[in-house]
Amino acid sequence: MSQDDGFCTDLMRGDDAQTGFTCGVRALDDYFARHAWPNMTRGLGRTWVYRGDVEAGDPPILAFYTLSMAAADTPELRAHLGGRLPRYPVPVALLGRLGVHVQGRGRGTGLKVIRDAFRRIHAAAAQVGCAGVLVDAKDAGAAAWYGRLGFVDLGSADWPRPMFLPQSHLAALPGA
Amino acid sequence: MRFEATLSDVRGKVLIAMAEDLGMSRSQLLDEALALWLEVIEGRRRGARVVVVDPTGDQPDRELVTPSMAHLDWWRHRTDRAWTPEQLRRMAEVLERPGEPAEALRRLMAGEDVEGPEELEAQGIGG
C-alpha cells in the first residue's frame, strides 16, 4: 500500500473488476473489467487501484493504473551509447493504462495517481534497475502534458506515441 | 580454472571465517556457494521462490529476494515491444544527456499544484 496525505493505492483484487468502473473511455473500462485481473494473475503487469469512499458516495474504484516492464533492445542502444550498457536489454517501466472514474474528475485524482505511479517506479528501480518510464501518449493533448513533465517524444508518426522519462529525473527529486 | 574477484573487506573476512569454520578451502566454499546460486537463478527463471523455513515452526517462512532475483522477475514478466531504430536512438540520446527534471515534475512530486490533466482524465491519460 502506498500512502501520501491520505491518498493510497493498493493492488487490484479479483472482485474489483465487477465494480462498474467507468472513466468514459470504453477501451479503458473494458480493459479494467475484463483484462486487468487476468493479466495480474498471469504476471503480465500490476494494476493499482485508488479506492473511493463508498459511504460518502464515491464509486468503489476512483482510478487505476497499470505498471509493467518493457525492455529496450540493447544492441541497438549500445551502438548509440558506445558499449556503456549491459549485455541484456535495458529495462524500462511501462505506465500502460491510467483511468479516472467520471466521479473522480476535478479533484486532482489524475495527478495523485501519476505521482503514486512514479513513486512506485522509483522504488522498484532502486531494487532491480530501471532506465526510465515509458508512456504511450494517446493524442496531442496527452503528449503535451507528458512533455511538460519532461517526457521526451521518442519519435513516431502515429498515435499512441511513445514518450520516455529518464529514471535520473525521478531519482533527483526528494518526493520520489 | 583460476578466477579473480573483488570483495568488500567485510565480505572477505566472513568468507575466510566461514571456510575455516566449515573446514573447507576458500575455493571449495565458493564452488559450493556458486552451485547453489546457479540453482537459485535457474529456478527463479521458472518462477520458483527461495524460502527459509523456521525449524521450530514458530516463525513465519521468509522469502529471500536479491536485486538480481527481482530483476529476473521483472524481466520474465516484461511486455514485448517493437522498437524502431529512431526510437532507440532518441532513447540513447536521453540516457546520454538526461538533463534536469522539469519544473512541472518537481512540483508534481512535491505534492504541489500542477496544471492538471483534468481535461485529459475525461479521455484516459495515455491509455
PDB file of C-alpha atoms in Angstrom:
ATOM      1  CA  MET A   1       0.000   0.000   0.000  1.00  0.00           C
ATOM      2  CA  SER A   2       1.211   3.485  -0.782  1.00  0.00           C
ATOM      3  CA  GLN A   3       0.145   6.485   1.242  1.00  0.00           C
ATOM      4  CA  ASP A   4       0.528  10.204   0.672  1.00  0.00           C
ATOM      5  CA  ASP A   5      -1.526  12.746   2.570  1.00  0.00           C
ATOM      6  CA  GLY A   6      -4.394  10.325   2.863  1.00  0.00           C
ATOM      7  CA  PHE A   7      -4.029   9.182  -0.717  1.00  0.00           C
ATOM      8  CA  CYS A   8      -3.357   5.496  -1.026  1.00  0.00           C
ATOM      9  CA  THR A   9      -3.469   2.890  -3.725  1.00  0.00           C
ATOM     10  CA  ASP A  10      -3.340  -0.847  -3.428  1.00  0.00           C
ATOM     11  CA  LEU A  11      -3.200  -3.826  -5.699  1.00  0.00           C
ATOM     12  CA  MET A  12      -6.313  -4.733  -7.610  1.00  0.00           C
ATOM     13  CA  ARG A  13      -8.335  -7.651  -6.279  1.00  0.00           C
ATOM     14  CA  GLY A  14     -10.370 -10.052  -8.353  1.00  0.00           C
ATOM     15  CA  ASP A  15     -13.721  -8.643  -7.288  1.00  0.00           C
ATOM     16  CA  ASP A  16     -12.685  -5.091  -8.245  1.00  0.00           C
ATOM     17  CA  ALA A  17     -13.271  -5.946 -11.881  1.00  0.00           C
ATOM     18  CA  GLN A  18     -17.028  -6.122 -11.356  1.00  0.00           C
ATOM     19  CA  THR A  19     -17.470  -2.801  -9.564  1.00  0.00           C
ATOM     20  CA  GLY A  20     -18.640  -0.967 -12.651  1.00  0.00           C
ATOM     21  CA  PHE A  21     -15.612   1.263 -13.128  1.00  0.00           C
ATOM     22  CA  THR A  22     -16.426   3.926 -15.707  1.00  0.00           C
ATOM     23  CA  CYS A  23     -13.962   6.519 -16.936  1.00  0.00           C
ATOM     24  CA  GLY A  24     -15.811   7.262 -20.127  1.00  0.00           C
ATOM     25  CA  VAL A  25     -13.328   5.598 -22.427  1.00  0.00           C
ATOM     26  CA  ARG A  26     -14.805   2.316 -23.500  1.00  0.00           C
ATOM     27  CA  ALA A  27     -11.435   0.699 -24.166  1.00  0.00           C
ATOM     28  CA  LEU A  28     -10.164   1.519 -20.655  1.00  0.00           C
ATOM     29  CA  ASP A  29     -13.410   0.478 -18.981  1.00  0.00           C
ATOM     30  CA  ASP A  30     -13.352  -2.767 -20.904  1.00  0.00           C
ATOM     31  CA  TYR A  31      -9.721  -3.358 -20.052  1.00  0.00           C
ATOM     32  CA  PHE A  32     -10.370  -2.888 -16.332  1.00  0.00           C
ATOM     33  CA  ALA A  33     -13.461  -5.090 -16.297  1.00  0.00           C
ATOM     34  CA  ARG A  34     -12.189  -7.911 -18.462  1.00  0.00           C
ATOM     35  CA  HIS A  35      -8.415  -7.961 -18.753  1.00  0.00           C
ATOM     36  CA  ALA A  36      -6.736  -6.244 -15.800  1.00  0.00           C
ATOM     37  CA  TRP A  37      -7.275  -9.052 -13.292  1.00  0.00           C
ATOM     38  CA  PRO A  38      -6.443 -11.960 -15.658  1.00  0.00           C
ATOM     39  CA  ASN A  39      -3.266 -10.100 -16.610  1.00  0.00           C
ATOM     40  CA  MET A  40      -2.431  -9.711 -12.928  1.00  0.00           C
ATOM     41  CA  THR A  41      -2.833 -13.421 -12.284  1.00  0.00           C
ATOM     42  CA  ARG A  42      -0.616 -14.223 -15.280  1.00  0.00           C
ATOM     43  CA  GLY A  43       2.067 -11.861 -14.030  1.00  0.00           C
ATOM     44  CA  LEU A  44       1.775  -9.632 -17.097  1.00  0.00           C
ATOM     45  CA  GLY A  45       1.787  -6.440 -15.084  1.00  0.00           C
ATOM     46  CA  ARG A  46       0.318  -4.920 -11.978  1.00  0.00           C
ATOM     47  CA  THR A  47      -2.879  -2.915 -11.717  1.00  0.00           C
ATOM     48  CA  TRP A  48      -3.034  -0.455  -8.823  1.00  0.00           C
ATOM     49  CA  VAL A  49      -6.345   0.993  -7.717  1.00  0.00           C
ATOM     50  CA  TYR A  50      -7.376   4.088  -5.796  1.00  0.00           C
ATOM     51  CA  ARG A  51     -10.447   3.194  -3.787  1.00  0.00           C
ATOM     52  CA  GLY A  52     -13.275   5.609  -3.232  1.00  0.00           C
ATOM     53  CA  ASP A  53     -15.160   6.292  -0.012  1.00  0.00           C
ATOM     54  CA  VAL A  54     -18.315   4.365  -0.824  1.00  0.00           C
ATOM     55  CA  GLU A  55     -20.156   5.599   2.270  1.00  0.00           C
ATOM     56  CA  ALA A  56     -19.560   9.162   1.056  1.00  0.00           C
ATOM     57  CA  GLY A  57     -21.000   8.339  -2.326  1.00  0.00           C
ATOM     58  CA  ASP A  58     -17.825   7.524  -4.189  1.00  0.00           C
ATOM     59  CA  PRO A  59     -17.640   4.586  -6.553  1.00  0.00           C
ATOM     60  CA  PRO A  60     -15.590   1.626  -5.214  1.00  0.00           C
ATOM     61  CA  ILE A  61     -12.744   2.381  -7.613  1.00  0.00           C
ATOM     62  CA  LEU A  62     -11.909   6.033  -8.333  1.00  0.00           C
ATOM     63  CA  ALA A  63      -8.868   5.410 -10.522  1.00  0.00           C
ATOM     64  CA  PHE A  64      -6.491   2.742 -11.685  1.00  0.00           C
ATOM     65  CA  TYR A  65      -3.201   2.426 -13.476  1.00  0.00           C
ATOM     66  CA  THR A  66      -1.103  -0.421 -14.757  1.00  0.00           C
ATOM     67  CA  LEU A  67       2.636  -0.925 -14.478  1.00  0.00           C
ATOM     68  CA  SER A  68       4.709  -3.489 -16.280  1.00  0.00           C
ATOM     69  CA  MET A  69       8.212  -3.900 -17.570  1.00  0.00           C
ATOM     70  CA  ALA A  70       9.319  -3.423 -21.119  1.00  0.00           C
ATOM     71  CA  ALA A  71      12.806  -3.811 -22.491  1.00  0.00           C
ATOM     72  CA  ALA A  72      14.775  -1.768 -24.960  1.00  0.00           C
ATOM     73  CA  ASP A  73      16.913  -3.729 -27.365  1.00  0.00           C
ATOM     74  CA  THR A  74      20.435  -3.354 -26.037  1.00  0.00           C
ATOM     75  CA  PRO A  75      22.494  -3.923 -29.204  1.00  0.00           C
ATOM     76  CA  GLU A  76      20.721  -1.017 -30.852  1.00  0.00           C
ATOM     77  CA  LEU A  77      21.149   1.204 -27.809  1.00  0.00           C
ATOM     78  CA  ARG A  78      24.736   0.088 -27.320  1.00  0.00           C
ATOM     79  CA  ALA A  79      25.509   1.096 -30.847  1.00  0.00           C
ATOM     80  CA  HIS A  80      24.467   4.624 -29.938  1.00  0.00           C
ATOM     81  CA  LEU A  81      25.981   4.720 -26.472  1.00  0.00           C
ATOM     82  CA  GLY A  82      29.327   3.209 -27.342  1.00  0.00           C
ATOM     83  CA  GLY A  83      29.104  -0.020 -25.366  1.00  0.00           C
ATOM     84  CA  ARG A  84      28.348   1.549 -21.990  1.00  0.00           C
ATOM     85  CA  LEU A  85      25.324  -0.671 -21.417  1.00  0.00           C
ATOM     86  CA  PRO A  86      24.903  -4.216 -20.106  1.00  0.00           C
ATOM     87  CA  ARG A  87      24.557  -7.144 -22.480  1.00  0.00           C
ATOM     88  CA  TYR A  88      20.959  -7.775 -21.536  1.00  0.00           C
ATOM     89  CA  PRO A  89      18.166  -5.495 -22.750  1.00  0.00           C
ATOM     90  CA  VAL A  90      17.660  -2.313 -20.792  1.00  0.00           C
ATOM     91  CA  PRO A  91      14.572  -2.491 -18.537  1.00  0.00           C
ATOM     92  CA  VAL A  92      12.106   0.376 -18.611  1.00  0.00           C
ATOM     93  CA  ALA A  93       8.876   0.749 -16.651  1.00  0.00           C
ATOM     94  CA  LEU A  94       5.747   0.985 -18.746  1.00  0.00           C
ATOM     95  CA  LEU A  95       2.894   3.090 -17.409  1.00  0.00           C
ATOM     96  CA  GLY A  96       0.484   1.370 -19.703  1.00  0.00           C
ATOM     97  CA  ARG A  97      -3.027   2.429 -18.775  1.00  0.00           C
ATOM     98  CA  LEU A  98      -4.498   5.003 -16.460  1.00  0.00           C
ATOM     99  CA  GLY A  99      -8.136   5.755 -15.953  1.00  0.00           C
ATOM    100  CA  VAL A 100     -10.011   8.094 -13.607  1.00  0.00           C
ATOM    101  CA  HIS A 101     -13.644   7.377 -12.796  1.00  0.00           C
ATOM    102  CA  VAL A 102     -16.060  10.019 -14.078  1.00  0.00           C
ATOM    103  CA  GLN A 103     -16.906  10.803 -10.428  1.00  0.00           C
ATOM    104  CA  GLY A 104     -13.237  11.277  -9.615  1.00  0.00           C
ATOM    105  CA  ARG A 105     -12.559  14.059 -12.055  1.00  0.00           C
ATOM    106  CA  GLY A 106     -11.764  17.575 -10.975  1.00  0.00           C
ATOM    107  CA  ARG A 107     -10.195  16.512  -7.672  1.00  0.00           C
ATOM    108  CA  GLY A 108      -6.640  16.246  -8.907  1.00  0.00           C
ATOM    109  CA  THR A 109      -7.051  12.480  -8.906  1.00  0.00           C
ATOM    110  CA  GLY A 110      -5.067  12.037 -12.106  1.00  0.00           C
ATOM    111  CA  LEU A 111      -2.100  13.920 -10.671  1.00  0.00           C
ATOM    112  CA  LYS A 112      -2.128  11.935  -7.454  1.00  0.00           C
ATOM    113  CA  VAL A 113      -2.331   8.671  -9.330  1.00  0.00           C
ATOM    114  CA  ILE A 114       0.565   9.569 -11.614  1.00  0.00           C
ATOM    115  CA  ARG A 115       2.651  10.687  -8.647  1.00  0.00           C
ATOM    116  CA  ASP A 116       1.862   7.382  -6.959  1.00  0.00           C
ATOM    117  CA  ALA A 117       2.951   5.509 -10.088  1.00  0.00           C
ATOM    118  CA  PHE A 118       6.219   7.459 -10.308  1.00  0.00           C
ATOM    119  CA  ARG A 119       6.980   6.695  -6.674  1.00  0.00           C
ATOM    120  CA  ARG A 120       6.405   3.005  -7.216  1.00  0.00           C
ATOM    121  CA  ILE A 121       8.629   3.046 -10.279  1.00  0.00           C
ATOM    122  CA  HIS A 122      11.347   4.886  -8.407  1.00  0.00           C
ATOM    123  CA  ALA A 123      11.188   2.417  -5.517  1.00  0.00           C
ATOM    124  CA  ALA A 124      11.275  -0.548  -7.885  1.00  0.00           C
ATOM    125  CA  ALA A 125      14.193   0.959  -9.799  1.00  0.00           C
ATOM    126  CA  ALA A 126      16.209   1.012  -6.597  1.00  0.00           C
ATOM    127  CA  GLN A 127      15.727  -2.746  -6.335  1.00  0.00           C
ATOM    128  CA  VAL A 128      16.004  -4.020  -9.861  1.00  0.00           C
ATOM    129  CA  GLY A 129      17.336  -1.252 -12.048  1.00  0.00           C
ATOM    130  CA  CYS A 130      15.254   0.707 -14.487  1.00  0.00           C
ATOM    131  CA  ALA A 131      16.379   3.190 -17.114  1.00  0.00           C
ATOM    132  CA  GLY A 132      13.211   5.229 -17.097  1.00  0.00           C
ATOM    133  CA  VAL A 133       9.477   5.451 -17.585  1.00  0.00           C
ATOM    134  CA  LEU A 134       7.707   4.825 -20.838  1.00  0.00           C
ATOM    135  CA  VAL A 135       4.206   6.051 -21.645  1.00  0.00           C
ATOM    136  CA  ASP A 136       2.185   5.830 -24.810  1.00  0.00           C
ATOM    137  CA  ALA A 137       0.586   9.228 -25.243  1.00  0.00           C
ATOM    138  CA  LYS A 138      -2.733   8.678 -26.906  1.00  0.00           C
ATOM    139  CA  ASP A 139      -3.057  12.070 -28.560  1.00  0.00           C
ATOM    140  CA  ALA A 140      -1.505  15.513 -28.838  1.00  0.00           C
ATOM    141  CA  GLY A 141      -3.093  16.722 -25.601  1.00  0.00           C
ATOM    142  CA  ALA A 142      -1.654  13.841 -23.591  1.00  0.00           C
ATOM    143  CA  ALA A 143       1.711  14.231 -25.313  1.00  0.00           C
ATOM    144  CA  ALA A 144       1.822  17.926 -24.419  1.00  0.00           C
ATOM    145  CA  TRP A 145       1.057  17.169 -20.774  1.00  0.00           C
ATOM    146  CA  TYR A 146       3.691  14.456 -20.510  1.00  0.00           C
ATOM    147  CA  GLY A 147       6.076  16.772 -22.297  1.00  0.00           C
ATOM    148  CA  ARG A 148       5.648  19.356 -19.524  1.00  0.00           C
ATOM    149  CA  LEU A 149       6.752  16.691 -17.048  1.00  0.00           C
ATOM    150  CA  GLY A 150       9.913  16.149 -19.061  1.00  0.00           C
ATOM    151  CA  PHE A 151       8.923  13.129 -21.119  1.00  0.00           C
ATOM    152  CA  VAL A 152      10.725  13.098 -24.453  1.00  0.00           C
ATOM    153  CA  ASP A 153       8.895  12.141 -27.601  1.00  0.00           C
ATOM    154  CA  LEU A 154      10.713   9.110 -28.987  1.00  0.00           C
ATOM    155  CA  GLY A 155       9.525   9.925 -32.447  1.00  0.00           C
ATOM    156  CA  SER A 156       6.610   8.222 -34.092  1.00  0.00           C
ATOM    157  CA  ALA A 157       4.306   9.326 -36.824  1.00  0.00           C
ATOM    158  CA  ASP A 158       1.346   7.529 -35.280  1.00  0.00           C
ATOM    159  CA  TRP A 159      -0.724   7.638 -32.098  1.00  0.00           C
ATOM    160  CA  PRO A 160      -0.303   6.395 -29.471  1.00  0.00           C
ATOM    161  CA  ARG A 161       3.199   7.869 -29.381  1.00  0.00           C
ATOM    162  CA  PRO A 162       5.903   6.506 -27.053  1.00  0.00           C
ATOM    163  CA  MET A 163       7.435   9.044 -24.692  1.00  0.00           C
ATOM    164  CA  PHE A 164      10.295   8.475 -22.280  1.00  0.00           C
ATOM    165  CA  LEU A 165      11.353   9.976 -18.948  1.00  0.00           C
ATOM    166  CA  PRO A 166      14.819   9.006 -17.670  1.00  0.00           C
ATOM    167  CA  GLN A 167      14.889   7.486 -14.212  1.00  0.00           C
ATOM    168  CA  SER A 168      17.533  10.015 -13.201  1.00  0.00           C
ATOM    169  CA  HIS A 169      14.847  12.704 -13.198  1.00  0.00           C
ATOM    170  CA  LEU A 170      12.808  10.826 -10.600  1.00  0.00           C
ATOM    171  CA  ALA A 171      15.930   9.963  -8.625  1.00  0.00           C
ATOM    172  CA  ALA A 172      16.832  13.648  -8.400  1.00  0.00           C
ATOM    173  CA  LEU A 173      13.579  14.608  -6.709  1.00  0.00           C
ATOM    174  CA  PRO A 174      13.063  14.351  -2.954  1.00  0.00           C
ATOM    175  CA  GLY A 175       9.402  13.457  -3.241  1.00  0.00           C
ATOM    176  CA  ALA A 176      10.050  10.396  -5.393  1.00  0.00           C
TER     177      ALA A 176
ATOM    178  CA  MET B   1      40.308 -22.545 -13.833  1.00  0.00           C
ATOM    179  CA  ARG B   2      41.523 -19.608 -11.826  1.00  0.00           C
ATOM    180  CA  PHE B   3      39.071 -16.784 -11.186  1.00  0.00           C
ATOM    181  CA  GLU B   4      39.647 -13.456  -9.505  1.00  0.00           C
ATOM    182  CA  ALA B   5      37.021 -11.311  -7.831  1.00  0.00           C
ATOM    183  CA  THR B   6      36.999  -8.219  -5.666  1.00  0.00           C
ATOM    184  CA  LEU B   7      35.052  -8.389  -2.398  1.00  0.00           C
ATOM    185  CA  SER B   8      34.484  -5.835   0.315  1.00  0.00           C
ATOM    186  CA  ASP B   9      36.655  -6.290   3.386  1.00  0.00           C
ATOM    187  CA  VAL B  10      33.642  -7.299   5.434  1.00  0.00           C
ATOM    188  CA  ARG B  11      32.523  -9.926   2.927  1.00  0.00           C
ATOM    189  CA  GLY B  12      36.063 -11.226   2.534  1.00  0.00           C
ATOM    190  CA  LYS B  13      36.522 -11.684   6.278  1.00  0.00           C
ATOM    191  CA  VAL B  14      33.203 -13.520   6.521  1.00  0.00           C
ATOM    192  CA  LEU B  15      34.220 -15.818   3.676  1.00  0.00           C
ATOM    193  CA  ILE B  16      37.575 -16.664   5.268  1.00  0.00           C
ATOM    194  CA  ALA B  17      35.988 -17.260   8.660  1.00  0.00           C
ATOM    195  CA  MET B  18      33.276 -19.435   7.164  1.00  0.00           C
ATOM    196  CA  ALA B  19      35.770 -21.533   5.220  1.00  0.00           C
ATOM    197  CA  GLU B  20      37.750 -22.129   8.404  1.00  0.00           C
ATOM    198  CA  ASP B  21      34.618 -22.882  10.376  1.00  0.00           C
ATOM    199  CA  LEU B  22      33.431 -25.433   7.824  1.00  0.00           C
ATOM    200  CA  GLY B  23      36.862 -26.923   7.286  1.00  0.00           C
ATOM    201  CA  MET B  24      36.807 -26.102   3.583  1.00  0.00           C
ATOM    202  CA  SER B  25      39.206 -24.283   1.330  1.00  0.00           C
ATOM    203  CA  ARG B  26      38.061 -20.918   0.008  1.00  0.00           C
ATOM    204  CA  SER B  27      37.808 -22.455  -3.450  1.00  0.00           C
ATOM    205  CA  GLN B  28      35.606 -25.276  -2.172  1.00  0.00           C
ATOM    206  CA  LEU B  29      33.386 -22.805  -0.357  1.00  0.00           C
ATOM    207  CA  LEU B  30      32.995 -20.560  -3.386  1.00  0.00           C
ATOM    208  CA  ASP B  31      32.361 -23.548  -5.647  1.00  0.00           C
ATOM    209  CA  GLU B  32      29.574 -24.793  -3.378  1.00  0.00           C
ATOM    210  CA  ALA B  33      28.092 -21.304  -2.995  1.00  0.00           C
ATOM    211  CA  LEU B  34      28.167 -20.777  -6.746  1.00  0.00           C
ATOM    212  CA  ALA B  35      26.493 -24.127  -7.411  1.00  0.00           C
ATOM    213  CA  LEU B  36      23.693 -23.177  -5.039  1.00  0.00           C
ATOM    214  CA  TRP B  37      23.360 -19.721  -6.595  1.00  0.00           C
ATOM    215  CA  LEU B  38      23.163 -21.140 -10.120  1.00  0.00           C
ATOM    216  CA  GLU B  39      20.358 -23.431  -8.959  1.00  0.00           C
ATOM    217  CA  VAL B  40      18.560 -20.429  -7.418  1.00  0.00           C
ATOM    218  CA  ILE B  41      18.825 -18.385 -10.598  1.00  0.00           C
ATOM    219  CA  GLU B  42      17.686 -21.227 -12.843  1.00  0.00           C
ATOM    220  CA  GLY B  43      14.746 -21.862 -10.530  1.00  0.00           C
ATOM    221  CA  ARG B  44      13.866 -18.189 -10.453  1.00  0.00           C
ATOM    222  CA  ARG B  45      13.782 -18.110 -14.235  1.00  0.00           C
ATOM    223  CA  ARG B  46      10.988 -20.695 -13.977  1.00  0.00           C
ATOM    224  CA  GLY B  47       9.178 -18.693 -11.296  1.00  0.00           C
ATOM    225  CA  ALA B  48      10.401 -20.693  -8.267  1.00  0.00           C
ATOM    226  CA  ARG B  49      10.949 -18.921  -4.942  1.00  0.00           C
ATOM    227  CA  VAL B  50      13.563 -19.330  -2.223  1.00  0.00           C
ATOM    228  CA  VAL B  51      12.003 -19.601   1.213  1.00  0.00           C
ATOM    229  CA  VAL B  52      13.629 -20.062   4.624  1.00  0.00           C
ATOM    230  CA  VAL B  53      11.504 -22.328   6.816  1.00  0.00           C
ATOM    231  CA  ASP B  54      11.897 -21.908  10.556  1.00  0.00           C
ATOM    232  CA  PRO B  55      12.793 -25.325  12.055  1.00  0.00           C
ATOM    233  CA  THR B  56      10.562 -24.782  15.078  1.00  0.00           C
ATOM    234  CA  GLY B  57       7.586 -23.656  13.069  1.00  0.00           C
ATOM    235  CA  ASP B  58       7.207 -20.693  15.429  1.00  0.00           C
ATOM    236  CA  GLN B  59       8.312 -18.103  12.914  1.00  0.00           C
ATOM    237  CA  PRO B  60       6.704 -17.414   9.554  1.00  0.00           C
ATOM    238  CA  ASP B  61       8.503 -18.525   6.418  1.00  0.00           C
ATOM    239  CA  ARG B  62      10.799 -15.875   4.979  1.00  0.00           C
ATOM    240  CA  GLU B  63      11.255 -15.429   1.247  1.00  0.00           C
ATOM    241  CA  LEU B  64      14.746 -14.476   0.142  1.00  0.00           C
ATOM    242  CA  VAL B  65      14.974 -11.972  -2.686  1.00  0.00           C
ATOM    243  CA  THR B  66      18.064 -10.259  -4.040  1.00  0.00           C
ATOM    244  CA  PRO B  67      18.232  -7.420  -6.586  1.00  0.00           C
ATOM    245  CA  SER B  68      19.239  -9.827  -9.350  1.00  0.00           C
ATOM    246  CA  MET B  69      16.359 -12.174  -8.492  1.00  0.00           C
ATOM    247  CA  ALA B  70      13.920  -9.259  -8.556  1.00  0.00           C
ATOM    248  CA  HIS B  71      15.394  -8.205 -11.877  1.00  0.00           C
ATOM    249  CA  LEU B  72      14.698 -11.664 -13.270  1.00  0.00           C
ATOM    250  CA  ASP B  73      11.094 -11.406 -12.100  1.00  0.00           C
ATOM    251  CA  TRP B  74      10.591  -8.123 -13.911  1.00  0.00           C
ATOM    252  CA  TRP B  75      12.336  -9.471 -16.953  1.00  0.00           C
ATOM    253  CA  ARG B  76      10.212 -12.634 -17.004  1.00  0.00           C
ATOM    254  CA  HIS B  77       7.029 -10.543 -16.915  1.00  0.00           C
ATOM    255  CA  ARG B  78       8.126  -7.892 -19.343  1.00  0.00           C
ATOM    256  CA  THR B  79       5.918  -6.543 -22.078  1.00  0.00           C
ATOM    257  CA  ASP B  80       7.339  -7.173 -25.508  1.00  0.00           C
ATOM    258  CA  ARG B  81       7.503  -4.061 -27.630  1.00  0.00           C
ATOM    259  CA  ALA B  82       8.707  -3.384 -31.100  1.00  0.00           C
ATOM    260  CA  TRP B  83      11.215  -0.525 -31.221  1.00  0.00           C
ATOM    261  CA  THR B  84      12.212   1.410 -34.273  1.00  0.00           C
ATOM    262  CA  PRO B  85      15.874   2.403 -34.699  1.00  0.00           C
ATOM    263  CA  GLU B  86      14.797   6.043 -34.423  1.00  0.00           C
ATOM    264  CA  GLN B  87      13.076   5.424 -31.062  1.00  0.00           C
ATOM    265  CA  LEU B  88      16.163   3.672 -29.691  1.00  0.00           C
ATOM    266  CA  ARG B  89      18.384   6.461 -30.987  1.00  0.00           C
ATOM    267  CA  ARG B  90      16.234   9.029 -29.214  1.00  0.00           C
ATOM    268  CA  MET B  91      16.229   6.989 -26.008  1.00  0.00           C
ATOM    269  CA  ALA B  92      20.002   6.689 -26.185  1.00  0.00           C
ATOM    270  CA  GLU B  93      20.248  10.461 -26.520  1.00  0.00           C
ATOM    271  CA  VAL B  94      18.083  10.970 -23.451  1.00  0.00           C
ATOM    272  CA  LEU B  95      20.073   8.457 -21.405  1.00  0.00           C
ATOM    273  CA  GLU B  96      23.327  10.044 -22.534  1.00  0.00           C
ATOM    274  CA  ARG B  97      22.209  13.582 -21.728  1.00  0.00           C
ATOM    275  CA  PRO B  98      19.222  13.349 -19.388  1.00  0.00           C
ATOM    276  CA  GLY B  99      19.283  16.990 -18.350  1.00  0.00           C
ATOM    277  CA  GLU B 100      17.479  18.259 -15.285  1.00  0.00           C
ATOM    278  CA  PRO B 101      13.974  17.348 -14.089  1.00  0.00           C
ATOM    279  CA  ALA B 102      11.247  19.595 -15.434  1.00  0.00           C
ATOM    280  CA  GLU B 103       9.727  22.172 -13.098  1.00  0.00           C
ATOM    281  CA  ALA B 104       6.291  20.570 -13.523  1.00  0.00           C
ATOM    282  CA  LEU B 105       7.729  17.222 -12.436  1.00  0.00           C
ATOM    283  CA  ARG B 106       9.355  18.832  -9.411  1.00  0.00           C
ATOM    284  CA  ARG B 107       6.052  20.362  -8.419  1.00  0.00           C
ATOM    285  CA  LEU B 108       4.140  17.151  -9.044  1.00  0.00           C
ATOM    286  CA  MET B 109       6.462  15.048  -6.893  1.00  0.00           C
ATOM    287  CA  ALA B 110       6.471  17.686  -4.163  1.00  0.00           C
ATOM    288  CA  GLY B 111       2.696  17.468  -3.995  1.00  0.00           C
ATOM    289  CA  GLU B 112       2.250  20.998  -5.262  1.00  0.00           C
ATOM    290  CA  ASP B 113      -0.320  22.152  -7.739  1.00  0.00           C
ATOM    291  CA  VAL B 114       0.450  21.406 -11.338  1.00  0.00           C
ATOM    292  CA  GLU B 115      -1.677  22.491 -14.222  1.00  0.00           C
ATOM    293  CA  GLY B 116      -3.745  19.374 -14.034  1.00  0.00           C
ATOM    294  CA  PRO B 117      -4.768  16.803 -16.525  1.00  0.00           C
ATOM    295  CA  GLU B 118      -8.464  17.131 -15.707  1.00  0.00           C
ATOM    296  CA  GLU B 119      -9.299  17.612 -19.331  1.00  0.00           C
ATOM    297  CA  LEU B 120      -7.283  14.519 -20.075  1.00  0.00           C
ATOM    298  CA  GLU B 121      -8.856  12.497 -17.277  1.00  0.00           C
ATOM    299  CA  ALA B 122     -12.010  12.541 -19.319  1.00  0.00           C
ATOM    300  CA  GLN B 123     -10.173  10.713 -22.046  1.00  0.00           C
ATOM    301  CA  GLY B 124      -7.920   8.486 -20.017  1.00  0.00           C
ATOM    302  CA  ILE B 125      -4.318   9.601 -19.807  1.00  0.00           C
ATOM    303  CA  GLY B 126      -2.044   7.731 -22.088  1.00  0.00           C
ATOM    304  CA  GLY B 127      -4.449   4.873 -22.348  1.00  0.00           C
TER     305      GLY B 127
END
